[in-house]
PDB file of C-alpha atoms in Angstrom:
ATOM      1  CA  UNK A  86      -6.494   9.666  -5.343  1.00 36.00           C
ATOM      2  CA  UNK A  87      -9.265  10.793  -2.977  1.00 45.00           C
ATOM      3  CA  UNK A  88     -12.839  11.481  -3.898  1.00 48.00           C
ATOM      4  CA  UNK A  89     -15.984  12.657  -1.430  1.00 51.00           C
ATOM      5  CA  UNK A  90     -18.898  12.674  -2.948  1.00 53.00           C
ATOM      6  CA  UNK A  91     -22.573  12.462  -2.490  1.00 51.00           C
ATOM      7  CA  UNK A  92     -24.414   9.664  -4.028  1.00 52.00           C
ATOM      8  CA  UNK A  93     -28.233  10.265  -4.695  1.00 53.00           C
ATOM      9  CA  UNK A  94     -31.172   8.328  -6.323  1.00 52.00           C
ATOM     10  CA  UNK A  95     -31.199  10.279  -9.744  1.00 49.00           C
ATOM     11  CA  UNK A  96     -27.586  10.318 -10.838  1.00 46.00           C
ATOM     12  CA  UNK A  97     -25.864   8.920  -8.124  1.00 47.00           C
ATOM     13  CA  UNK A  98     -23.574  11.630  -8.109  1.00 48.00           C
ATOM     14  CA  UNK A  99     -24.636  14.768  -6.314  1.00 48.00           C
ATOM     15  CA  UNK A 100     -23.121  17.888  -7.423  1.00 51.00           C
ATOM     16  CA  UNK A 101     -24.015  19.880  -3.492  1.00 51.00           C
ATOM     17  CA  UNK A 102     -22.853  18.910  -0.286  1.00 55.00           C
ATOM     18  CA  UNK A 103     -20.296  15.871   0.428  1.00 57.00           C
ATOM     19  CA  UNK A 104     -21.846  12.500   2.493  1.00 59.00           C
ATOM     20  CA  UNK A 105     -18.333  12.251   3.961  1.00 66.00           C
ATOM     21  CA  UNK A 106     -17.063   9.265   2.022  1.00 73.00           C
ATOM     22  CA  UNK A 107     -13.439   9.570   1.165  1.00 76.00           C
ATOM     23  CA  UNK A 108     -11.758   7.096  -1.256  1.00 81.00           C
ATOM     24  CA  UNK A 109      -8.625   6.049  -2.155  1.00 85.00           C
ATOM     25  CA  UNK A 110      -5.785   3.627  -3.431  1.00 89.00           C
ATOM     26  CA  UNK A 111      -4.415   2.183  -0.114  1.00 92.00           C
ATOM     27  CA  UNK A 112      -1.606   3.785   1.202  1.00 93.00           C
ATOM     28  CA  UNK A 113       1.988   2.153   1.578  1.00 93.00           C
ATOM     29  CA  UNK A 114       1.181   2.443   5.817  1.00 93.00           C
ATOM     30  CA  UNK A 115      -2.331   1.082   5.134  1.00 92.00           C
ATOM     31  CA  UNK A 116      -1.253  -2.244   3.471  1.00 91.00           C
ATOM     32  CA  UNK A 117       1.647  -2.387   6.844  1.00 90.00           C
ATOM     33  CA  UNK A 118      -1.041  -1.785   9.028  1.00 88.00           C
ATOM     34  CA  UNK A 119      -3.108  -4.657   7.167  1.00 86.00           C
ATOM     35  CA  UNK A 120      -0.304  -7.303   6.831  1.00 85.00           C
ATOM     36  CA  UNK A 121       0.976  -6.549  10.571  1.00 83.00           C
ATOM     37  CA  UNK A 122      -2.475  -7.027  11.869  1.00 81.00           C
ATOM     38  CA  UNK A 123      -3.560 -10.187   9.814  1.00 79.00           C
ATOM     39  CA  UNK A 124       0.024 -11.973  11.474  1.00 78.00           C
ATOM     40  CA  UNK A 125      -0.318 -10.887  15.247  1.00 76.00           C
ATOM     41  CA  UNK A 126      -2.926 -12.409  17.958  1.00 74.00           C
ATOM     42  CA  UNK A 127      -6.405 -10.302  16.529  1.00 73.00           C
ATOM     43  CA  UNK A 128      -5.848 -12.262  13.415  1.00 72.00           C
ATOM     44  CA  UNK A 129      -4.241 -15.229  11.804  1.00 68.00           C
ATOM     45  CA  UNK A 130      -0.702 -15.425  13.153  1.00 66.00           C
ATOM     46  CA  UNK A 131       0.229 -18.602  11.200  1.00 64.00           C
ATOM     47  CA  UNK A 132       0.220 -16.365   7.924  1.00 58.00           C
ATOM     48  CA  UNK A 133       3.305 -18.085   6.600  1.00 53.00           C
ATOM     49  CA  UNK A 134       4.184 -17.885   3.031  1.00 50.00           C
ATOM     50  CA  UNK A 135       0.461 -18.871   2.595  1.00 50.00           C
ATOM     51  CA  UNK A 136      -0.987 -18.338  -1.087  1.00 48.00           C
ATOM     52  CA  UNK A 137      -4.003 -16.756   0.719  1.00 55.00           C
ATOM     53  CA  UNK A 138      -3.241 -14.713   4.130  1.00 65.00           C
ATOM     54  CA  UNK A 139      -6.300 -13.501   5.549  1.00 61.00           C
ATOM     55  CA  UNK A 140      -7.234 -11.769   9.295  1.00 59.00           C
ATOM     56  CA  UNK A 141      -8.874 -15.403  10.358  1.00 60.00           C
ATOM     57  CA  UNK A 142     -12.213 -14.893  10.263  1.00 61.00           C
ATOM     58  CA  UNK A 143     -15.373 -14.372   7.647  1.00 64.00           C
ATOM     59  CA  UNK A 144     -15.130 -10.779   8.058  1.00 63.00           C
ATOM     60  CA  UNK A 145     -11.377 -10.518   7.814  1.00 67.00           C
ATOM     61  CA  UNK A 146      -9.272  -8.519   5.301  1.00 73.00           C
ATOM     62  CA  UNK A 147      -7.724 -11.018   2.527  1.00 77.00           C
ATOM     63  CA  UNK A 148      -4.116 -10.792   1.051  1.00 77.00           C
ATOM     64  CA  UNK A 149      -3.187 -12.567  -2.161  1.00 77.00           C
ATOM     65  CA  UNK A 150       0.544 -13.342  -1.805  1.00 81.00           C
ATOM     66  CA  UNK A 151       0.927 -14.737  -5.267  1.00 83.00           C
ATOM     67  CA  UNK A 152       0.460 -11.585  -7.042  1.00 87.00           C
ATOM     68  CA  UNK A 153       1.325  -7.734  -6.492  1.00 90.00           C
ATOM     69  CA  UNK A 154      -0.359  -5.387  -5.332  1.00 91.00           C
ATOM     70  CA  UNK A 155      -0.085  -1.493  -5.487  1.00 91.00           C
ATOM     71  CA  UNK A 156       0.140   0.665  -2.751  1.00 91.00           C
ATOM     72  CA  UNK A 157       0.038   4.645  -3.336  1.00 91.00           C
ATOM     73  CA  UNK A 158       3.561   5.418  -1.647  1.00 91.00           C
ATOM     74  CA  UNK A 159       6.746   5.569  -3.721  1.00 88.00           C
ATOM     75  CA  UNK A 160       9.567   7.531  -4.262  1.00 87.00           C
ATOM     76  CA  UNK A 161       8.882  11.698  -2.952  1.00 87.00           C
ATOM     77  CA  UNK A 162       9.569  13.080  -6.349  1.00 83.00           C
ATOM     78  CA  UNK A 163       7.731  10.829  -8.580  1.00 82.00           C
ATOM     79  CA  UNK A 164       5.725  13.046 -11.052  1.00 81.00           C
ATOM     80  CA  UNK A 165       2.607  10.547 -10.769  1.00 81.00           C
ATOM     81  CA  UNK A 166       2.349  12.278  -7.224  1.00 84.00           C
ATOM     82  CA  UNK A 167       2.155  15.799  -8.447  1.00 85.00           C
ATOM     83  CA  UNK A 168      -0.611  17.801  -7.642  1.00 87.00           C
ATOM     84  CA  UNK A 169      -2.191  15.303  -5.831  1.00 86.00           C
ATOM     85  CA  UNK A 170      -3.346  15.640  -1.516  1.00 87.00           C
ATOM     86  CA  UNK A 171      -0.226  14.445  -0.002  1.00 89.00           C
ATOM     87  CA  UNK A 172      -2.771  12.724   2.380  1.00 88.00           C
ATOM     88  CA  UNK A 173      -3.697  10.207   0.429  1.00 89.00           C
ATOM     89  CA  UNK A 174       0.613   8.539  -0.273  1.00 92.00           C
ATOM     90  CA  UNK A 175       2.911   7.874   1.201  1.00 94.00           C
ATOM     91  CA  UNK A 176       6.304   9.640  -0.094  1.00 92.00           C
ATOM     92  CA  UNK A 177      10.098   8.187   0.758  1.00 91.00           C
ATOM     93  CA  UNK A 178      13.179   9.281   0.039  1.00 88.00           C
ATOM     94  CA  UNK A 179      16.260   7.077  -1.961  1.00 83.00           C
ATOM     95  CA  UNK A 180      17.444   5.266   1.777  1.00 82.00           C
ATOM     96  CA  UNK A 181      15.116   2.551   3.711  1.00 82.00           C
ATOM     97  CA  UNK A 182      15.969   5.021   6.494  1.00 81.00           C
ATOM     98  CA  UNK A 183      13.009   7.203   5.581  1.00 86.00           C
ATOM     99  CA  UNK A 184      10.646   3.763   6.410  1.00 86.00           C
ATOM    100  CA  UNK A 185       7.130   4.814   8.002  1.00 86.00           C
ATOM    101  CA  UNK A 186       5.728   3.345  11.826  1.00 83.00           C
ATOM    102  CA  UNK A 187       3.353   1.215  10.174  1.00 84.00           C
ATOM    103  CA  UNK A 188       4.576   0.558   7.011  1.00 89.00           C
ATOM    104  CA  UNK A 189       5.892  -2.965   7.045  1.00 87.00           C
ATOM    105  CA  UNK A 190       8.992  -1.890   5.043  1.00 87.00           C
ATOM    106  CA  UNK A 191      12.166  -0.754   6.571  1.00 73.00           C
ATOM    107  CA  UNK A 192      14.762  -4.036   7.514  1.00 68.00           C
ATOM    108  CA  UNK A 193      17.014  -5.231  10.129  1.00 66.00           C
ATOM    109  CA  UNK A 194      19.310  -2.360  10.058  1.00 65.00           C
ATOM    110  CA  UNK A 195      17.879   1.142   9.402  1.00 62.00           C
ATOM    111  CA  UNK A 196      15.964   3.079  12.648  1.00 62.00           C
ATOM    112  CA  UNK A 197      13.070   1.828  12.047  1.00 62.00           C
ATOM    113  CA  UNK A 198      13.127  -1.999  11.283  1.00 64.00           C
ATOM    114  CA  UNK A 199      10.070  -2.775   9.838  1.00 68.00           C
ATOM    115  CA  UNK A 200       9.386  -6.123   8.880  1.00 76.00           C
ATOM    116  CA  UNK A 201      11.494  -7.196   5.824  1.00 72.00           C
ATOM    117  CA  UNK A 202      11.796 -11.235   5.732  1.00 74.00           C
ATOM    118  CA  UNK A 203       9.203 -11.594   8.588  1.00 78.00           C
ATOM    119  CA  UNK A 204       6.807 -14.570   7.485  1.00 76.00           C
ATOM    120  CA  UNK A 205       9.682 -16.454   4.853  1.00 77.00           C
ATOM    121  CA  UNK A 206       8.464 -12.926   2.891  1.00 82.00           C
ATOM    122  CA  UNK A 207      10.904 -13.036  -0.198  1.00 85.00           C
ATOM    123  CA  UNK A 208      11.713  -9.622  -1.258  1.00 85.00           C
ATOM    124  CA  UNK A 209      12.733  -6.463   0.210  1.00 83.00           C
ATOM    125  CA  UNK A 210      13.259  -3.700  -2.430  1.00 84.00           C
ATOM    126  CA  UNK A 211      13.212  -0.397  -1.619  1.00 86.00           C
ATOM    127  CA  UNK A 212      11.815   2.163  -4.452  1.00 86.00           C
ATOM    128  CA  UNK A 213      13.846   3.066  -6.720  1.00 82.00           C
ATOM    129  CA  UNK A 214      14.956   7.223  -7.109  1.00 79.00           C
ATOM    130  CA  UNK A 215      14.434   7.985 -11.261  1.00 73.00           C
ATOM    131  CA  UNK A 216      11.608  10.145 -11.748  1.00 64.00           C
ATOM    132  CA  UNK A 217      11.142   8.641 -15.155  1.00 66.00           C
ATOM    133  CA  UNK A 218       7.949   6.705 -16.674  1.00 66.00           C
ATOM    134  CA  UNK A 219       6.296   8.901 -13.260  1.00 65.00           C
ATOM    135  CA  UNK A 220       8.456   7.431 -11.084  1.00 72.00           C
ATOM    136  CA  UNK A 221       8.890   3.960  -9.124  1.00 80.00           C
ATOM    137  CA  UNK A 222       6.409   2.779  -6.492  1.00 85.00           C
ATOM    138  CA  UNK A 223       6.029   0.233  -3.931  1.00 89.00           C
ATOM    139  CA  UNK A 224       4.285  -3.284  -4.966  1.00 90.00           C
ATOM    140  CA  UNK A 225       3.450  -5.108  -1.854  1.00 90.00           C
ATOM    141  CA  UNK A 226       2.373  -9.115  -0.867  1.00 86.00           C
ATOM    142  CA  UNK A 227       4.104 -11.300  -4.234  1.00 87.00           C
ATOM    143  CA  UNK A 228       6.023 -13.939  -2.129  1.00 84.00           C
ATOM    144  CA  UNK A 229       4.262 -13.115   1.637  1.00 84.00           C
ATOM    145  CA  UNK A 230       2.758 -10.940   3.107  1.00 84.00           C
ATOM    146  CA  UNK A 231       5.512  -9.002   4.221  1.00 87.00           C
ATOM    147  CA  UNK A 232       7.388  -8.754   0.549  1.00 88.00           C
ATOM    148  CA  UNK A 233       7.817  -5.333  -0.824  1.00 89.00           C
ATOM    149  CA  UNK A 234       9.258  -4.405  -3.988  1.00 87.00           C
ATOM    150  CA  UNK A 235      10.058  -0.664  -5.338  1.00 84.00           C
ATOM    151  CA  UNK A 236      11.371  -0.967  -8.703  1.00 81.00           C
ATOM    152  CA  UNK A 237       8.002  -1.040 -10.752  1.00 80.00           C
ATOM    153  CA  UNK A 238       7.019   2.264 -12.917  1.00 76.00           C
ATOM    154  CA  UNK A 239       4.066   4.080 -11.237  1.00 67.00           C
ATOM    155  CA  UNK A 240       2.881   4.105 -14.959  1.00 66.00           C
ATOM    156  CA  UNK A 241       2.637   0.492 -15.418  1.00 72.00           C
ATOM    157  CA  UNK A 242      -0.055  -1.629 -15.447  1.00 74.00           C
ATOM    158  CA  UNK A 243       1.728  -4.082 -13.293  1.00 77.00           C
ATOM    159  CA  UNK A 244      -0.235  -6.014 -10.477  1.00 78.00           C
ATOM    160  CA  UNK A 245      -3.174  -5.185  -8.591  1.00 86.00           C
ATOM    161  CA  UNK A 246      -4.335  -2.396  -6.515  1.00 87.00           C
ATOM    162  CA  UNK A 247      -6.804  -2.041  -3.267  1.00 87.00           C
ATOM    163  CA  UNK A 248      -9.235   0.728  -2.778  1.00 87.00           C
ATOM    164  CA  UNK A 249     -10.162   1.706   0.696  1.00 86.00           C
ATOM    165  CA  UNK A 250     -13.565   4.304   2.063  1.00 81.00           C
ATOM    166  CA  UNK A 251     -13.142   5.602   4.679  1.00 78.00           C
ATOM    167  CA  UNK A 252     -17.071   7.085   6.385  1.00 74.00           C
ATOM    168  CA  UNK A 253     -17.262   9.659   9.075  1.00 66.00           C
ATOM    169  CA  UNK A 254     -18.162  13.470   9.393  1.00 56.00           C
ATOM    170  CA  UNK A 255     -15.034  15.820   8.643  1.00 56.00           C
ATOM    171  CA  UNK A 256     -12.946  14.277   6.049  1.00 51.00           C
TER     172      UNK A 256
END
């Protein structure tokens, strides 16, 4: 979770100085920030329920709402999260309370509502606490855009998963 490297024309990886690319599974607030954006005015605010949601435009980001997806954020004490740059996950604690700005989770009725249901989105299940099997992490866009589901084992090979680079000096 998180990798700068240099690429060069030999072995494409360089073993000196970084070329300040940084990649990583998307983060729980990344895939919020995503969904929130492809359903407001700068992308494709009819986004309902569609098999396909997408930002509107050739360039745009494109969510598959018939199947999972991962997103590295899950419960804080989940043992696949050990050792690893708390930069690149997103940790929560047992309540929906502990919901992110940007994270699309949250509902109705914690401090931060997030967007549970918005877009006919079908499910709303916050992770689960057992450390077991590595712990329990968030699945996001099954049944809209704005479905999130936290009972899946961060060990499982369950659904699919989004990497993102992010370029720029000082990573």
């Amino acid at each position: 979770m998180g990798l700068s490297e240099t690429i060069n024309s030999s072995t494409l990886l360089g073993t000196s100085s970084s070329n300040n690319i940084d990649v990583h599974l998307m983060k729980t607030t990344e895939y919020g920030a995503m969904a929130i954006l492809s359903a407001s005015g700068y992308g494709n605010p009819s986004n309902e329920k569609a098999i396909t949601s997408t930002t509107g435009n050739e360039t745009g980001v494109m969510i598959n709402t018939n199947n999972w997806e991962w997103t590295a954020g899950g419960y804080k004490s989940a043992s696949v999260f050990s050792g690893k740059n708390a930069r690149y996950y997103d940790a929560y604690e047992a309540s929906n309370t502990s919901a992110k700005a940007g994270d699309a989770l949250g509902t109705k009725d914690t401090a931060n509502p997030g967007c549970a249901g918005w877009h006919q989105a079908s499910s709303s299940s916050w992770v689960y606490t057992t450390t077991s099997y590595g712990g329990y992490g968030f699945v996001r866009g099954n049944g809209g855009i704005f479905s999130f589901y936290g009972y899946v084992y961060a060990s499982s090979n369950y659904g699919y998963a989004r990497g993102v680079a992010v370029c720029g000096a000082g990573l």
